[in-house]
Amino acid sequence: MISEMQIHTIARQMMEKHGLSAIAQAAHNALACESNGEAEEAREWRHIEDAMKMMRGPHQS
């Protein structure tokens, strides 16, 4: 299991490297893990996805 600090570090690094497309990549990774029966890894990717969404901030119109 990945610590909360590691989750946020991974999320920040992915956002710096890939921008907002990193959120979609994390979601894709979670789906891939779910389809392979890797529930714990899928939960970690969902957690990373949520952390990136918080970093992104609210939607603007």
Short mmCIF file of C-alpha atoms in Angstrom, two decimals:
data_model
loop_
_atom_site.label_atom_id
_atom_site.label_comp_id
_atom_site.label_asym_id
_atom_site.label_seq_id
_atom_site.Cartn_x
_atom_site.Cartn_y
_atom_site.Cartn_z
CA MET A 1 0.00 0.00 0.00
CA ILE A 2 1.28 3.45 -0.96
CA SER A 3 1.44 6.14 1.74
CA GLU A 4 -0.49 9.38 1.44
CA MET A 5 2.77 11.26 0.92
CA GLN A 6 3.76 8.95 -1.93
CA ILE A 7 0.31 9.35 -3.53
CA HIS A 8 0.71 13.13 -3.62
CA THR A 9 4.31 12.92 -4.82
CA ILE A 10 3.31 10.63 -7.70
CA ALA A 11 0.31 12.84 -8.52
CA ARG A 12 2.45 16.00 -8.58
CA GLN A 13 5.13 14.39 -10.74
CA MET A 14 2.56 13.09 -13.22
CA MET A 15 0.89 16.52 -13.43
CA GLU A 16 4.25 18.22 -14.01
CA LYS A 17 5.21 15.77 -16.73
CA HIS A 18 1.88 15.26 -18.52
CA GLY A 19 -0.34 18.18 -17.53
CA LEU A 20 -4.06 17.58 -17.23
CA SER A 21 -3.86 14.46 -19.40
CA ALA A 22 -2.23 12.79 -16.37
CA ILE A 23 -5.69 12.57 -14.77
CA ALA A 24 -7.00 10.59 -17.72
CA GLN A 25 -3.90 8.38 -17.65
CA ALA A 26 -4.44 7.56 -13.97
CA ALA A 27 -8.08 6.70 -14.69
CA HIS A 28 -6.99 4.48 -17.59
CA ASN A 29 -4.45 2.73 -15.35
CA ALA A 30 -7.13 2.14 -12.72
CA LEU A 31 -9.47 0.61 -15.30
CA ALA A 32 -6.69 -1.64 -16.59
CA CYS A 33 -5.95 -2.85 -13.06
CA GLU A 34 -9.64 -3.44 -12.37
CA SER A 35 -10.02 -5.50 -15.52
CA ASN A 36 -6.99 -7.59 -14.50
CA GLY A 37 -8.40 -8.20 -11.01
CA GLU A 38 -5.78 -6.01 -9.32
CA ALA A 39 -8.14 -4.27 -6.88
CA GLU A 40 -5.48 -2.78 -4.59
CA GLU A 41 -3.51 -1.25 -7.47
CA ALA A 42 -6.75 0.09 -8.95
CA ARG A 43 -7.59 1.77 -5.62
CA GLU A 44 -4.15 3.37 -5.56
CA TRP A 45 -4.57 4.72 -9.10
CA ARG A 46 -8.01 6.11 -8.15
CA HIS A 47 -6.42 7.78 -5.15
CA ILE A 48 -3.72 9.31 -7.37
CA GLU A 49 -6.44 10.44 -9.80
CA ASP A 50 -8.35 12.12 -6.95
CA ALA A 51 -5.18 13.84 -5.72
CA MET A 52 -4.56 15.27 -9.19
CA LYS A 53 -8.15 16.50 -9.41
CA MET A 54 -7.64 18.36 -6.12
CA MET A 55 -4.41 19.90 -7.46
CA ARG A 56 -6.22 20.98 -10.64
CA GLY A 57 -8.74 22.94 -8.58
CA PRO A 58 -12.38 23.66 -9.43
CA HIS A 59 -13.67 23.78 -12.97
CA GLN A 60 -13.88 27.25 -14.42
CA SER A 61 -16.46 28.43 -16.89
#
